Coordinates of N, CA and C in Angstrom, one line a residue:
M1 N 41.4 128.8 95.9 CA 42.5 128.2 95.1 C 43.7 128.0 96.0
T2 N 44.3 126.8 95.9 CA 45.5 126.5 96.7 C 46.8 127.0 96.0
V3 N 47.6 127.7 96.7 CA 48.9 128.2 96.2 C 50.0 127.3 96.7
V4 N 50.7 126.6 95.7 CA 51.8 125.7 96.1 C 53.1 126.5 96.1
A5 N 53.8 126.5 97.2 CA 55.1 127.2 97.4 C 56.1 126.7 96.4
D6 N 56.9 127.6 95.9 CA 58.0 127.3 95.0 C 59.0 126.5 95.8
P7 N 59.4 125.3 95.3 CA 60.4 124.5 96.0 C 61.7 125.3 96.4
L8 N 62.1 126.2 95.5 CA 63.3 127.0 95.9 C 63.1 127.8 97.1
D9 N 61.8 128.2 97.4 CA 61.5 129.0 98.7 C 61.7 128.1 99.9
R10 N 61.7 126.8 99.7 CA 61.9 125.9 100.9 C 63.3 125.4 101.0
T11 N 64.2 125.8 100.1 CA 65.6 125.4 100.2 C 66.4 126.6 100.8
L12 N 67.0 126.3 101.9 CA 67.8 127.3 102.6 C 69.3 127.0 102.4
L13 N 70.1 128.0 101.9 CA 71.5 127.8 101.7 C 72.3 128.6 102.7
P14 N 73.4 128.0 103.2 CA 74.2 128.7 104.2 C 74.9 129.9 103.6
F15 N 75.4 130.8 104.5 CA 76.2 131.9 104.1 C 77.3 131.6 103.1
R16 N 78.0 130.5 103.4 CA 79.2 130.2 102.7 C 79.0 129.1 101.6
H17 N 77.8 128.9 101.2 CA 77.5 127.9 100.2 C 78.3 128.0 99.0
L18 N 78.6 129.2 98.5 CA 79.4 129.4 97.3 C 80.9 129.7 97.6
R19 N 81.3 129.5 98.9 CA 82.7 129.8 99.3 C 83.6 128.5 99.0
W20 N 83.0 127.5 98.5 CA 83.7 126.3 98.3 C 84.9 126.5 97.3
R21 N 84.6 127.4 96.3 CA 85.7 127.7 95.3 C 87.0 128.2 96.0
S22 N 86.8 129.2 96.9 CA 87.9 129.8 97.6 C 88.6 128.8 98.5
T23 N 87.7 127.9 99.1 CA 88.3 126.9 100.0 C 89.2 125.9 99.3
V24 N 88.7 125.5 98.1 CA 89.5 124.6 97.3 C 90.8 125.2 96.8
V25 N 90.6 126.5 96.3 CA 91.8 127.2 95.9 C 92.9 127.3 97.0
A26 N 92.4 127.6 98.2 CA 93.4 127.7 99.3 C 94.0 126.4 99.6
L27 N 93.3 125.3 99.5 CA 93.8 123.9 99.7 C 94.9 123.6 98.6
V28 N 94.5 123.9 97.4 CA 95.4 123.6 96.3 C 96.7 124.5 96.4
A29 N 96.5 125.7 96.8 CA 97.6 126.7 96.9 C 98.6 126.2 98.0
A30 N 98.0 125.6 99.1 CA 98.8 125.1 100.2 C 99.6 123.8 99.9
A31 N 98.8 122.9 99.2 CA 99.4 121.6 98.9 C 100.0 121.4 97.5
G32 N 99.6 122.3 96.6 CA 100.1 122.2 95.3 C 101.6 122.3 95.1
P33 N 102.3 123.2 95.8 CA 103.8 123.3 95.6 C 104.4 122.0 96.2
V34 N 103.9 121.5 97.3 CA 104.5 120.2 97.8 C 104.4 119.1 96.8
C35 N 103.2 119.0 96.2 CA 103.0 117.9 95.3 C 103.8 118.1 94.0
G36 N 103.9 119.4 93.6 CA 104.7 119.7 92.4 C 106.1 119.4 92.6
V37 N 106.7 119.8 93.7 CA 108.1 119.6 93.9 C 108.4 118.1 94.1
T38 N 107.5 117.4 94.8 CA 107.6 116.0 95.0 C 107.6 115.2 93.7
V39 N 106.7 115.5 92.8 CA 106.6 114.8 91.5 C 107.8 115.2 90.7
W40 N 108.3 116.4 90.7 CA 109.5 116.8 90.0 C 110.7 116.0 90.5
L41 N 110.9 115.9 91.8 CA 112.0 115.1 92.3 C 111.9 113.6 92.0
A42 N 110.6 113.2 92.0 CA 110.4 111.7 91.7 C 110.7 111.4 90.3
L43 N 110.5 112.4 89.4 CA 110.8 112.2 88.0 C 112.3 112.1 87.8
Q44 N 113.1 112.8 88.7 CA 114.5 112.8 88.6 C 115.1 111.5 89.1
S45 N 114.4 110.9 90.1 CA 115.0 109.7 90.7 C 114.3 108.5 90.2
G46 N 113.1 108.6 89.6 CA 112.4 107.5 89.0 C 111.5 106.8 90.0
N47 N 111.4 107.3 91.2 CA 110.5 106.7 92.2 C 109.1 107.5 92.2
L48 N 108.3 107.2 91.2 CA 107.1 108.1 91.0 C 105.9 107.7 91.8
L49 N 105.8 106.4 92.2 CA 104.6 105.9 92.8 C 104.2 106.7 94.1
P50 N 105.1 107.0 95.0 CA 104.8 107.7 96.2 C 104.3 109.2 95.9
A51 N 105.0 109.8 94.9 CA 104.6 111.1 94.5 C 103.2 111.1 93.9
L52 N 102.8 110.1 93.1 CA 101.5 110.1 92.6 C 100.5 109.8 93.7
A53 N 100.8 109.0 94.7 CA 99.9 108.7 95.8 C 99.7 110.0 96.6
L54 N 100.7 110.8 96.8 CA 100.5 112.0 97.6 C 99.6 113.0 96.8
T55 N 99.9 113.1 95.5 CA 99.0 114.0 94.6 C 97.6 113.5 94.6
G56 N 97.4 112.2 94.5 CA 96.0 111.7 94.5 C 95.3 111.9 95.8
L57 N 96.1 111.8 96.9 CA 95.5 112.0 98.2 C 95.0 113.5 98.4
I58 N 95.8 114.4 97.9 CA 95.4 115.9 97.9 C 94.2 116.1 97.1
L59 N 94.2 115.6 95.8 CA 93.1 115.8 94.9 C 91.8 115.2 95.5
A60 N 91.9 114.0 96.1 CA 90.7 113.3 96.7 C 90.2 114.2 97.8
A61 N 91.1 114.7 98.7 CA 90.6 115.5 99.8 C 89.9 116.8 99.3
A62 N 90.5 117.4 98.2 CA 89.9 118.6 97.7 C 88.5 118.3 97.1
A63 N 88.4 117.2 96.4 CA 87.1 116.8 95.7 C 86.1 116.5 96.8
L64 N 86.5 115.8 97.9 CA 85.5 115.5 98.9 C 85.0 116.8 99.6
L65 N 86.0 117.6 99.9 CA 85.6 118.9 100.6 C 84.7 119.7 99.7
T66 N 85.0 119.8 98.4 CA 84.2 120.6 97.5 C 82.8 120.1 97.5
W67 N 82.6 118.8 97.4 CA 81.3 118.1 97.3 C 80.5 118.4 98.6
R68 N 81.1 118.2 99.7 CA 80.4 118.3 101.0 C 80.0 119.7 101.2
V69 N 80.9 120.7 101.0 CA 80.5 122.1 101.2 C 79.5 122.6 100.2
A70 N 79.7 122.2 98.9 CA 78.8 122.7 97.9 C 77.4 122.1 98.1
A71 N 77.3 120.9 98.7 CA 76.0 120.3 98.8 C 75.2 120.8 100.1
S72 N 75.8 121.6 100.9 CA 75.2 122.0 102.2 C 73.9 122.8 101.9
R73 N 72.9 122.4 102.5 CA 71.6 123.0 102.4 C 70.6 122.4 103.4
T74 N 69.5 123.1 103.6 CA 68.4 122.6 104.5 C 67.1 122.8 103.6
V75 N 66.4 121.8 103.5 CA 65.1 121.8 102.8 C 64.0 121.6 103.7
L76 N 63.0 122.6 103.8 CA 61.9 122.5 104.6 C 60.8 121.6 103.9
E77 N 60.4 120.5 104.5 CA 59.4 119.6 103.9 C 58.1 119.7 104.8
P78 N 57.0 119.2 104.2 CA 55.7 119.2 105.0 C 55.8 118.5 106.3
D79 N 56.6 117.4 106.3 CA 56.6 116.6 107.5 C 57.9 116.8 108.3
G80 N 58.6 117.9 108.0 CA 59.8 118.2 108.8 C 60.8 118.9 108.0
L81 N 62.1 118.5 108.0 CA 63.1 119.1 107.2 C 64.2 118.0 106.9
R82 N 64.9 118.3 105.8 CA 66.1 117.4 105.5 C 67.3 118.3 105.3
T83 N 68.4 117.9 105.8 CA 69.6 118.7 105.8 C 70.8 118.0 105.3
W84 N 71.7 118.8 104.6 CA 73.0 118.3 104.2 C 74.0 119.3 104.7
T85 N 75.0 118.8 105.4 CA 76.1 119.6 106.0 C 77.4 118.8 105.7
P86 N 78.6 119.5 105.9 CA 79.8 118.8 105.7 C 80.0 117.7 106.8
R87 N 79.3 117.8 107.9 CA 79.4 116.7 108.9 C 78.4 115.6 108.7
R88 N 77.2 116.0 108.4 CA 76.1 115.0 108.3 C 75.4 115.2 106.9
H89 N 75.1 114.1 106.2 CA 74.6 114.2 104.9 C 73.3 113.5 104.8
D90 N 72.3 114.3 104.2 CA 70.9 113.8 104.0 C 70.3 113.2 105.3
V91 N 70.2 114.1 106.3 CA 69.5 113.7 107.5 C 68.1 114.3 107.6
H92 N 67.2 113.4 107.9 CA 65.8 113.8 108.0 C 65.3 114.0 109.4
V93 N 64.7 115.2 109.7 CA 64.2 115.4 111.0 C 62.6 115.6 110.9
S94 N 61.9 114.6 111.4 CA 60.5 114.6 111.2 C 59.8 115.6 112.2
R95 N 58.7 116.1 111.8 CA 57.9 117.1 112.6 C 57.6 116.5 113.9
G96 N 57.2 115.2 114.0 CA 56.8 114.6 115.2 C 57.9 114.5 116.3
R97 N 59.2 114.5 115.9 CA 60.3 114.4 116.8 C 60.5 115.7 117.6
V98 N 60.2 116.8 117.1 CA 60.5 118.1 117.7 C 59.3 118.6 118.6
V99 N 59.6 118.8 119.8 CA 58.6 119.2 120.8 C 58.8 120.7 121.2
R100 N 60.0 121.2 121.1 CA 60.2 122.6 121.4 C 61.6 123.0 120.8
A101 N 61.7 124.3 120.8 CA 63.0 124.9 120.2 C 63.6 125.9 121.2
A102 N 64.9 126.0 121.2 CA 65.6 127.0 122.1 C 66.6 127.7 121.2
V103 N 66.5 129.1 121.4 CA 67.5 129.9 120.7 C 68.4 130.5 121.8
R104 N 69.7 130.2 121.7 CA 70.6 130.6 122.7 C 71.8 131.4 122.1
S105 N 72.2 132.4 122.8 CA 73.4 133.2 122.3 C 74.6 132.8 123.1
V106 N 75.6 132.3 122.4 CA 76.8 131.7 123.0 C 78.0 132.5 122.7
R107 N 78.8 132.9 123.7 CA 80.0 133.6 123.4 C 81.1 132.7 122.8
S108 N 81.9 133.2 121.9 CA 82.9 132.4 121.3 C 84.0 132.2 122.4
S109 N 84.9 131.3 122.1 CA 85.9 131.0 123.1 C 86.8 132.2 123.4
D110 N 87.0 133.0 122.4 CA 87.9 134.2 122.7 C 87.1 135.4 123.3
G111 N 85.7 135.2 123.4 CA 84.9 136.2 124.0 C 84.6 137.4 123.1
R112 N 85.0 137.4 121.9 CA 84.9 138.6 121.0 C 83.6 138.5 120.2
R113 N 83.0 137.4 120.0 CA 81.8 137.3 119.2 C 80.7 136.6 120.0
V114 N 79.5 136.9 119.6 CA 78.3 136.2 120.2 C 77.6 135.5 119.0
I115 N 77.4 134.2 119.1 CA 76.9 133.4 118.1 C 75.5 132.8 118.5
R116 N 74.5 133.1 117.8 CA 73.2 132.6 118.1 C 73.0 131.2 117.5
H117 N 72.5 130.3 118.4 CA 72.3 128.9 118.1 C 70.8 128.5 118.2
L118 N 70.3 127.8 117.2 CA 69.0 127.2 117.3 C 69.1 125.7 117.7
F119 N 68.4 125.3 118.7 CA 68.3 123.9 119.1 C 66.9 123.4 118.9
L120 N 66.7 122.4 118.1 CA 65.4 121.7 118.0 C 65.5 120.5 118.9
L121 N 64.6 120.4 119.9 CA 64.7 119.4 120.9 C 63.5 118.4 120.9
D122 N 63.8 117.1 121.2 CA 62.8 116.1 121.2 C 62.2 115.9 122.6
A123 N 61.4 114.9 122.8 CA 60.7 114.7 124.0 C 61.6 114.4 125.2
Q124 N 62.8 113.8 124.9 CA 63.8 113.6 125.9 C 64.8 114.8 126.1
D125 N 64.4 115.9 125.5 CA 65.2 117.1 125.7 C 66.5 117.0 125.0
R126 N 66.7 116.2 124.0 CA 67.9 116.1 123.3 C 67.8 116.8 121.9
T127 N 69.0 117.2 121.4 CA 69.0 118.0 120.2 C 68.9 117.0 119.0
V128 N 67.9 117.3 118.2 CA 67.7 116.6 116.9 C 68.1 117.4 115.7
H129 N 68.3 118.7 115.9 CA 68.8 119.5 114.8 C 69.3 120.8 115.4
R130 N 70.4 121.4 114.8 CA 71.0 122.6 115.3 C 71.6 123.4 114.2
M131 N 71.5 124.7 114.3 CA 72.1 125.6 113.3 C 72.4 126.9 114.1
C132 N 73.4 127.6 113.5 CA 73.9 128.9 114.1 C 74.1 129.9 113.1
D133 N 74.1 131.2 113.6 CA 74.2 132.3 112.7 C 75.7 132.5 112.1
R134 N 76.6 131.6 112.4 CA 77.9 131.7 111.7 C 77.7 131.3 110.3
W135 N 76.7 130.4 110.0 CA 76.5 129.9 108.7 C 75.1 130.3 108.1
W136 N 74.1 130.6 109.0 CA 72.8 130.8 108.5 C 72.3 132.2 109.0
T137 N 71.4 132.9 108.2 CA 70.9 134.2 108.6 C 69.9 134.0 109.7
D138 N 69.6 135.2 110.4 CA 68.6 135.2 111.4 C 67.3 134.8 110.8
E139 N 67.0 135.2 109.6 CA 65.7 134.9 109.0 C 65.6 133.4 108.7
Q140 N 66.7 132.8 108.3 CA 66.6 131.3 108.1 C 66.4 130.6 109.4
I141 N 67.1 131.0 110.4 CA 67.0 130.4 111.7 C 65.5 130.5 112.2
G142 N 64.9 131.7 112.0 CA 63.6 131.9 112.4 C 62.6 131.0 111.6
R143 N 62.8 130.9 110.3 CA 62.0 130.1 109.5 C 62.0 128.6 109.9
V144 N 63.1 128.1 110.3 CA 63.2 126.7 110.7 C 62.5 126.5 112.0
A145 N 62.7 127.5 112.9 CA 62.0 127.4 114.3 C 60.5 127.4 114.1
R146 N 60.0 128.3 113.3 CA 58.6 128.5 113.1 C 58.0 127.3 112.3
H147 N 58.8 126.7 111.4 CA 58.3 125.6 110.6 C 57.7 124.5 111.4
F148 N 58.3 124.2 112.5 CA 57.8 123.1 113.3 C 56.6 123.4 114.3
E149 N 56.3 124.7 114.4 CA 55.1 125.1 115.1 C 55.2 124.6 116.5
V150 N 56.3 124.8 117.2 CA 56.5 124.4 118.6 C 56.9 125.6 119.4
P151 N 56.7 125.5 120.8 CA 57.1 126.6 121.6 C 58.6 126.9 121.4
I152 N 58.9 128.2 121.4 CA 60.3 128.7 121.2 C 60.8 129.4 122.4
E153 N 61.8 128.9 123.0 CA 62.4 129.5 124.2 C 63.7 130.3 123.7
T154 N 63.7 131.6 124.1 CA 64.8 132.5 123.7 C 65.5 133.0 125.0
S155 N 66.8 132.8 125.0 CA 67.6 133.2 126.2 C 68.1 134.7 125.9
P156 N 67.7 135.6 126.8 CA 68.0 137.0 126.5 C 69.5 137.4 126.6
E157 N 70.3 136.6 127.4 CA 71.7 137.0 127.7 C 72.6 135.9 127.1
A158 N 73.8 136.4 126.6 CA 74.8 135.5 126.1 C 75.5 134.8 127.2
V159 N 75.8 133.5 126.9 CA 76.4 132.7 127.9 C 77.7 132.0 127.3
Q160 N 78.5 131.6 128.2 CA 79.7 130.9 127.8 C 79.4 129.4 127.6
L161 N 80.2 128.7 126.7 CA 79.9 127.3 126.5 C 80.0 126.5 127.7
N162 N 80.9 126.9 128.7 CA 81.0 126.2 129.9 C 79.7 126.2 130.7
E163 N 78.9 127.3 130.6 CA 77.6 127.3 131.2 C 76.7 126.3 130.6
L164 N 76.7 126.1 129.3 CA 75.9 125.1 128.7 C 76.3 123.7 129.0
R165 N 77.6 123.5 129.2 CA 78.1 122.2 129.6 C 77.5 121.9 131.0
R166 N 77.4 122.9 131.8 CA 76.9 122.6 133.2 C 75.4 122.4 133.2
T167 N 74.6 123.1 132.4 CA 73.2 123.1 132.5 C 72.5 122.2 131.5
V168 N 73.0 122.2 130.2 CA 72.3 121.4 129.2 C 73.4 120.5 128.4
R169 N 74.2 119.9 129.2 CA 75.3 119.2 128.6 C 74.9 118.1 127.5
H170 N 73.7 117.5 127.8 CA 73.2 116.4 126.9 C 72.8 117.0 125.6
Q171 N 72.6 118.3 125.4 CA 72.2 118.9 124.2 C 73.3 119.3 123.3
L172 N 74.5 119.2 123.8 CA 75.7 119.6 123.0 C 76.3 118.5 122.2
Q173 N 77.1 118.9 121.2 CA 77.8 117.9 120.4 C 78.9 117.2 121.2
W174 N 79.4 116.1 120.7 CA 80.4 115.3 121.5 C 81.7 116.2 121.7
D175 N 82.1 116.9 120.7 CA 83.4 117.7 120.8 C 83.2 118.9 121.8
E176 N 81.9 119.3 122.0 CA 81.7 120.4 122.9 C 81.6 119.9 124.4
R177 N 81.1 118.6 124.5 CA 81.1 118.0 125.8 C 82.4 117.6 126.3
H178 N 83.3 117.2 125.4 CA 84.6 116.7 125.7 C 85.7 117.5 124.9
P179 N 85.9 118.8 125.3 CA 86.8 119.6 124.5 C 88.2 119.2 124.5
F180 N 88.7 118.7 125.6 CA 90.1 118.2 125.7 C 90.3 117.0 124.8
L181 N 89.4 116.0 124.8 CA 89.6 114.9 124.0 C 89.5 115.3 122.5
A182 N 88.6 116.2 122.2 CA 88.4 116.7 120.8 C 89.7 117.3 120.3
R183 N 90.3 118.2 121.1 CA 91.5 118.9 120.7 C 92.6 117.9 120.5
T184 N 92.7 116.9 121.5 CA 93.8 115.9 121.4 C 93.6 115.1 120.1
G185 N 92.4 114.7 119.8 CA 92.2 113.9 118.6 C 92.5 114.6 117.4
T186 N 92.1 115.9 117.3 CA 92.4 116.7 116.2 C 93.9 116.9 116.0
A187 N 94.6 117.1 117.1 CA 96.1 117.3 117.0 C 96.7 116.0 116.5
L188 N 96.3 114.9 117.1 CA 96.9 113.6 116.6 C 96.6 113.3 115.2
A189 N 95.3 113.6 114.7 CA 95.0 113.4 113.3 C 95.9 114.3 112.4
G190 N 96.0 115.6 112.8 CA 96.9 116.5 112.1 C 98.3 116.0 112.0
A191 N 98.8 115.5 113.1 CA 100.2 115.0 113.2 C 100.4 113.8 112.3
G192 N 99.3 112.9 112.4 CA 99.4 111.7 111.5 C 99.4 112.1 110.0
L193 N 98.6 113.1 109.7 CA 98.5 113.5 108.3 C 99.8 114.1 107.8
C194 N 100.4 114.9 108.7 CA 101.7 115.5 108.4 C 102.8 114.4 108.2
L195 N 102.8 113.4 109.1 CA 103.7 112.3 109.0 C 103.5 111.5 107.7
L196 N 102.2 111.3 107.3 CA 102.0 110.6 106.0 C 102.5 111.4 104.8
V197 N 102.2 112.7 104.8 CA 102.7 113.5 103.7 C 104.2 113.5 103.7
G198 N 104.8 113.6 104.8 CA 106.3 113.6 104.9 C 106.9 112.3 104.5
W199 N 106.2 111.2 104.8 CA 106.8 109.9 104.5 C 106.6 109.7 102.9
L200 N 105.5 110.1 102.4 CA 105.3 109.9 100.9 C 106.3 110.8 100.2
A201 N 106.5 112.1 100.7 CA 107.4 113.0 100.0 C 108.9 112.4 100.1
T202 N 109.2 111.9 101.3 CA 110.6 111.3 101.4 C 110.8 110.1 100.6
A203 N 109.7 109.3 100.5 CA 109.8 108.0 99.7 C 110.0 108.3 98.2
A204 N 109.6 109.5 97.8 CA 109.7 109.9 96.4 C 111.1 110.3 96.0
L205 N 111.9 110.6 97.0 CA 113.3 111.1 96.7 C 114.2 110.0 96.2

């Protein structure tokens, strides 16, 4: 008799799958007072459109963040896996693309933590799927690695990200290969968002 696995057994949820509630609460707590004061001032002056635009922007960001985080999961399928993350949505990795797996321990930038990463690599030695124990359990990482039935290489010692940039740079994400550009882009985006919020708040006065 053939036993069919329960679909729930093939769905892996990250550590913080249910933390979206606290994330949204924190976002609303940070932005709510700004929106509330802006709308109140706009009601006094009659210039309500910028205040409503600012409030709508915050609500849209909270809704998008909630949806992306709450939808995060990895589903093991007979021909590979399908994954949903805040960065990438509904990405399929076929079994035929993966030729080997590598489990590496990487020290955080502050040197206080060691984070284990799983890299699923293709024939060109490039990463087709990646997960780490910041979000997934060791058991989940092991299940994904074994699911593809490929050789698994495990690094016994923890390394710095700089070492991976030197040895396997092509396997890293863009922001890890170009940390200065990534930080600069993040800072500019944050500054632009602050300017937008400030401009809308000022326009409501």
